[in-house]
């Protein structure tokens, strides 16, 4: 049996609004999608754990994104951690794609999304924006 790997939502890097707050765009939804020959398509909405933090952390807030579409603002230092199996299947997708609109407020970089090992020492799958 596989351990429950923590799944980390946006941390360190997201987008920014006019006040310098970072935001995660939700142009429709940000999803992890998998489509294999002979299998049905599976979608995972990665904004679900972020939206649950809207009510519990004042550093996570609703904001306006590109073309005034709805977005979620996340200030630097917010870490949203949920168990891997709550949102992702037991066996990770053999083929997948990740879609996100990101506009960083600074050049420091960091992880937008990461799946880490049980000891939180290694990123197994992640989206990292490198410092510029």
XYZ file of N, CA and C in Angstrom:
396
model
N 0.840 -1.178 0.000
C 0.000 0.000 0.000
C 0.889 1.246 0.000
N 0.578 2.212 -0.842
C 1.353 3.438 -0.932
C 0.980 4.383 0.197
N 1.950 5.118 0.728
C 1.626 6.099 1.761
C 0.871 7.268 1.153
N 0.173 8.020 1.990
C -0.517 9.219 1.525
C 0.508 10.334 1.372
N 0.873 10.646 0.124
C 1.819 11.718 -0.122
C 1.108 13.046 0.040
N 1.754 14.016 0.684
C 1.127 15.332 0.733
C 1.131 15.946 -0.657
N 0.110 16.678 -0.964
C 0.000 17.407 -2.222
C 0.037 18.874 -1.845
N 0.941 19.604 -2.415
C 1.037 21.012 -2.088
C 0.452 21.819 -3.217
N -0.477 22.680 -2.874
C -1.036 23.608 -3.834
C -0.049 24.745 -4.023
N -0.502 25.845 -4.567
C 0.398 26.946 -4.875
C 1.194 27.386 -3.657
N 2.516 27.507 -3.826
C 3.334 28.055 -2.751
C 4.496 28.796 -3.379
N 4.892 29.864 -2.770
C 6.006 30.705 -3.181
C 5.716 31.554 -4.424
N 5.094 31.008 -5.472
C 4.883 31.802 -6.682
C 3.447 31.676 -7.135
N 2.880 32.765 -7.533
C 1.563 32.782 -8.148
C 1.531 33.981 -9.069
N 0.510 34.799 -9.010
C 0.399 35.950 -9.896
C 0.256 37.212 -9.073
N 0.153 38.379 -9.711
C 0.004 39.600 -8.931
C -1.095 40.483 -9.483
N -1.718 41.252 -8.566
C -2.700 42.238 -8.984
C -2.055 43.618 -8.859
N -2.833 44.685 -8.997
C -2.275 46.037 -8.961
C -1.745 46.444 -7.589
N -2.178 45.780 -6.516
C -1.678 46.096 -5.183
C -0.444 45.264 -4.832
N 0.080 44.474 -5.732
C 1.264 43.673 -5.467
C 0.961 42.329 -4.836
N -0.318 41.952 -4.730
C -0.673 40.638 -4.209
C -0.583 39.620 -5.331
N -0.207 38.399 -4.978
C -0.101 37.354 -5.985
C -1.456 36.700 -6.182
N -1.745 36.302 -7.405
C -3.013 35.643 -7.692
C -2.799 34.430 -8.575
N -3.678 33.435 -8.400
C -3.707 32.254 -9.251
C -4.904 32.432 -10.171
N -4.676 32.406 -11.460
C -5.770 32.563 -12.413
C -6.660 31.337 -12.428
N -7.943 31.560 -12.500
C -8.864 30.446 -12.703
C -9.658 30.725 -13.965
N -9.001 30.643 -15.093
C -9.661 30.811 -16.385
C -10.424 29.528 -16.645
N -11.655 29.477 -16.200
C -12.373 28.217 -16.124
C -11.883 27.551 -14.854
N -11.031 26.544 -14.968
C -10.387 25.923 -13.803
C -8.997 25.472 -14.203
N -8.118 25.392 -13.244
C -6.787 24.815 -13.472
C -6.903 23.345 -13.151
N -6.575 22.490 -14.079
C -6.813 21.065 -13.905
C -5.600 20.256 -14.303
N -5.485 19.109 -13.670
C -4.514 18.101 -14.070
C -5.310 17.100 -14.885
N -4.955 16.892 -16.142
C -5.729 16.030 -17.021
C -4.888 14.872 -17.512
N -5.540 13.729 -17.686
C -4.868 12.540 -18.200
C -5.781 11.901 -19.232
N -5.213 11.519 -20.352
C -5.993 10.863 -21.384
C -5.103 9.817 -22.046
N -5.388 8.554 -21.835
C -4.599 7.462 -22.409
C -5.443 6.710 -23.423
N -4.792 6.103 -24.402
C -5.503 5.299 -25.387
C -6.199 4.157 -24.666
N -7.473 4.023 -24.892
C -8.243 2.948 -24.273
C -8.787 3.302 -22.899
N -8.363 4.403 -22.317
C -8.865 4.832 -21.020
C -9.734 6.062 -21.198
N -10.606 6.282 -20.237
C -11.389 7.505 -20.239
C -10.535 8.656 -19.741
N -10.968 9.859 -20.016
C -10.237 11.035 -19.566
C -10.594 11.324 -18.116
N -9.619 11.689 -17.341
C -9.812 12.029 -15.942
C -9.313 13.443 -15.722
N -10.085 14.258 -15.010
C -9.657 15.609 -14.686
C -9.674 15.794 -13.182
N -8.681 16.496 -12.685
C -8.582 16.821 -11.273
C -8.502 18.336 -11.170
N -9.427 18.952 -10.459
C -9.435 20.400 -10.293
C -8.508 20.766 -9.141
N -7.361 21.341 -9.449
C -6.369 21.678 -8.434
C -6.724 22.935 -7.651
N -7.777 23.636 -8.054
C -8.188 24.818 -7.304
C -9.064 24.477 -6.107
N -9.557 23.240 -6.016
C -10.426 22.858 -4.893
C -9.729 23.070 -3.551
N -8.500 22.561 -3.330
C -7.869 22.821 -2.034
C -7.553 24.295 -1.808
N -7.288 25.032 -2.878
C -7.019 26.463 -2.746
C -8.291 27.190 -2.335
N -9.416 26.836 -2.953
C -10.687 27.477 -2.625
C -11.094 27.205 -1.184
N -10.742 26.029 -0.644
C -11.073 25.746 0.751
C -10.280 26.648 1.696
N -9.112 27.115 1.274
C -8.308 28.024 2.096
C -8.846 29.452 2.068
N -9.739 29.760 1.120
C -10.308 31.106 1.034
C -10.999 31.507 2.335
N -11.658 30.554 2.984
C -12.412 30.862 4.196
C -11.576 30.748 5.460
N -10.404 30.125 5.378
C -9.634 29.864 6.593
C -8.366 30.711 6.739
N -7.904 31.363 5.688
C -6.662 32.135 5.755
C -6.860 33.481 5.058
N -6.701 34.592 5.776
C -6.907 35.902 5.146
C -5.874 36.230 4.067
N -4.774 35.465 3.999
C -3.763 35.693 2.963
C -4.135 35.030 1.640
N -5.267 34.314 1.621
C -5.816 33.713 0.402
C -7.146 34.411 0.151
N -7.311 35.017 -1.021
C -8.477 35.874 -1.253
C -8.902 35.840 -2.717
N -10.130 36.271 -2.957
C -10.627 36.395 -4.334
C -10.054 37.672 -4.938
N -9.699 37.609 -6.229
C -9.099 38.746 -6.918
C -9.552 38.748 -8.369
N -9.212 39.818 -9.081
C -9.481 39.884 -10.518
C -8.223 39.466 -11.254
N -8.409 38.628 -12.263
C -7.291 38.157 -13.054
C -7.233 38.840 -14.402
N -6.651 38.164 -15.362
C -6.533 38.663 -16.724
C -7.921 38.927 -17.283
N -8.097 40.062 -17.936
C -9.384 40.468 -18.508
C -10.496 40.455 -17.472
N -10.170 40.734 -16.227
C -11.121 40.803 -15.108
C -11.827 39.487 -14.815
N -11.259 38.371 -15.254
C -11.834 37.064 -14.927
C -11.541 36.736 -13.469
N -12.367 35.860 -12.853
C -12.133 35.514 -11.449
C -10.786 34.832 -11.258
N -10.153 35.151 -10.151
C -8.857 34.565 -9.813
C -8.767 34.442 -8.301
N -7.742 33.764 -7.843
C -7.515 33.599 -6.415
C -6.170 34.222 -6.090
N -6.143 35.131 -5.114
C -4.909 35.772 -4.677
C -4.281 34.996 -3.539
N -2.969 34.823 -3.610
C -2.229 34.124 -2.561
C -0.975 34.935 -2.264
N -0.812 35.355 -1.018
C 0.374 36.112 -0.645
C 1.553 35.164 -0.430
N 2.761 35.669 -0.638
C 3.974 34.864 -0.483
C 4.024 34.265 0.919
N 4.435 33.011 0.980
C 4.552 32.326 2.261
C 3.372 31.434 2.598
N 2.266 31.553 1.874
C 1.111 30.686 2.122
C 1.426 29.303 1.568
N 1.191 28.292 2.366
C 1.398 26.912 1.930
C 0.099 26.151 2.158
N -0.460 25.609 1.096
C -1.707 24.851 1.175
C -1.346 23.391 0.969
N -1.428 22.604 2.025
C -1.039 21.194 1.966
C -2.251 20.313 2.238
N -2.465 19.351 1.358
C -3.551 18.379 1.529
C -3.008 16.994 1.183
N -3.585 15.928 1.744
C -3.124 14.577 1.399
C -3.299 14.283 -0.090
N -2.316 13.639 -0.648
C -2.269 13.263 -2.065
C -3.559 12.591 -2.521
N -4.021 11.620 -1.762
C -5.153 10.795 -2.205
C -6.498 11.499 -2.156
N -6.586 12.653 -1.535
C -7.855 13.381 -1.548
C -8.187 13.912 -2.936
N -7.160 14.224 -3.733
C -7.401 14.844 -5.036
C -6.805 14.095 -6.212
N -5.870 13.197 -5.969
C -5.214 12.485 -7.057
C -5.419 10.986 -6.897
N -5.403 10.235 -7.999
C -5.634 8.789 -7.919
C -4.467 8.057 -7.252
N -4.745 6.836 -6.812
C -3.724 6.020 -6.141
C -2.486 5.845 -7.021
N -2.703 5.472 -8.280
C -1.606 5.405 -9.259
C -1.620 6.708 -10.035
N -0.482 7.398 -10.028
C -0.423 8.678 -10.722
C -0.561 8.463 -12.220
N -1.075 9.450 -12.904
C -1.323 9.378 -14.337
C -0.039 9.080 -15.116
N -0.062 8.108 -16.057
C 1.125 7.852 -16.876
C 1.385 8.994 -17.862
N 0.331 9.662 -18.305
C 0.444 10.831 -19.178
C -0.477 11.896 -18.599
N 0.015 13.118 -18.495
C -0.819 14.167 -17.927
C -0.384 15.524 -18.461
N -1.239 16.503 -18.264
C -0.907 17.879 -18.607
C -1.398 18.772 -17.478
N -0.752 19.898 -17.328
C -1.090 20.859 -16.298
C -1.269 22.198 -16.987
N -2.353 22.906 -16.683
C -2.626 24.195 -17.303
C -2.777 25.238 -16.212
N -2.006 26.312 -16.291
C -2.101 27.399 -15.316
C -1.685 28.700 -15.985
N -2.344 29.788 -15.619
C -1.937 31.129 -16.038
C -1.265 31.774 -14.838
N -0.032 32.217 -15.013
C 0.740 32.735 -13.888
C 1.405 34.047 -14.276
N 1.339 35.023 -13.393
C 2.056 36.283 -13.570
C 2.703 36.626 -12.229
N 3.972 36.257 -12.030
C 4.628 36.511 -10.741
C 4.744 38.004 -10.446
N 4.695 38.351 -9.157
C 4.830 39.758 -8.768
C 6.289 40.167 -8.570
N 7.192 39.181 -8.517
C 8.612 39.480 -8.379
C 9.413 38.422 -9.130
N 10.720 38.486 -9.035
C 11.587 37.566 -9.781
C 12.195 36.484 -8.896
N 11.629 36.268 -7.707
C 12.228 35.325 -6.762
C 11.961 33.868 -7.109
N 10.884 33.570 -7.795
C 10.594 32.194 -8.168
C 10.073 31.357 -7.020
N 9.807 30.085 -7.303
C 9.304 29.140 -6.315
C 8.334 28.168 -6.959
N 7.762 27.294 -6.134
C 6.833 26.286 -6.642
C 5.421 26.830 -6.757
N 4.794 26.553 -7.893
C 3.382 26.844 -8.088
C 2.561 25.646 -7.628
N 3.106 24.453 -7.844
C 2.422 23.202 -7.525
C 3.490 22.147 -7.296
N 3.290 21.288 -6.293
C 4.265 20.221 -6.058
C 3.617 19.036 -5.366
N 3.996 17.839 -5.798
C 3.664 16.605 -5.092
C 4.989 16.132 -4.513
N 5.039 15.988 -3.191
C 6.298 15.643 -2.530
C 6.223 14.258 -1.906
N 7.406 13.710 -1.564
C 7.455 12.401 -0.914
C 6.924 12.525 0.523
N 6.691 11.399 1.208
C 6.091 11.458 2.548
C 6.917 12.237 3.574
N 8.217 12.379 3.335
C 9.080 13.087 4.280
C 9.238 14.566 3.928
N 8.584 15.001 2.867
C 8.638 16.391 2.421
C 10.072 16.815 2.096
N 10.851 15.872 1.548
C 12.251 16.153 1.229
C 12.533 16.190 -0.267
N 11.609 15.698 -1.096
C 11.846 15.639 -2.532
C 10.537 15.886 -3.277
N 10.605 16.690 -4.329
C 9.445 16.939 -5.176
C 9.397 15.850 -6.235
N 8.306 15.057 -6.247
C 8.140 14.004 -7.249
C 7.620 14.584 -8.561
N 6.634 15.453 -8.492
C 6.075 16.147 -9.658
C 5.835 17.578 -9.215
N 6.240 18.540 -10.030
C 6.017 19.920 -9.629
C 6.144 20.891 -10.774
N 5.638 22.093 -10.554
C 5.797 23.207 -11.480
C 6.595 24.263 -10.721
N 7.836 24.480 -11.170
C 8.744 25.412 -10.512
C 9.040 26.573 -11.446
N 8.865 27.789 -10.949
C 9.287 28.970 -11.688
C 10.652 29.362 -11.140
N 11.650 29.365 -11.999
C 13.017 29.676 -11.590
C 13.174 31.176 -11.351
N 14.014 31.558 -10.394
C 14.294 32.985 -10.188
C 14.922 33.590 -11.441
N 14.585 34.839 -11.709
C 15.126 35.503 -12.903
C 16.129 36.567 -12.520
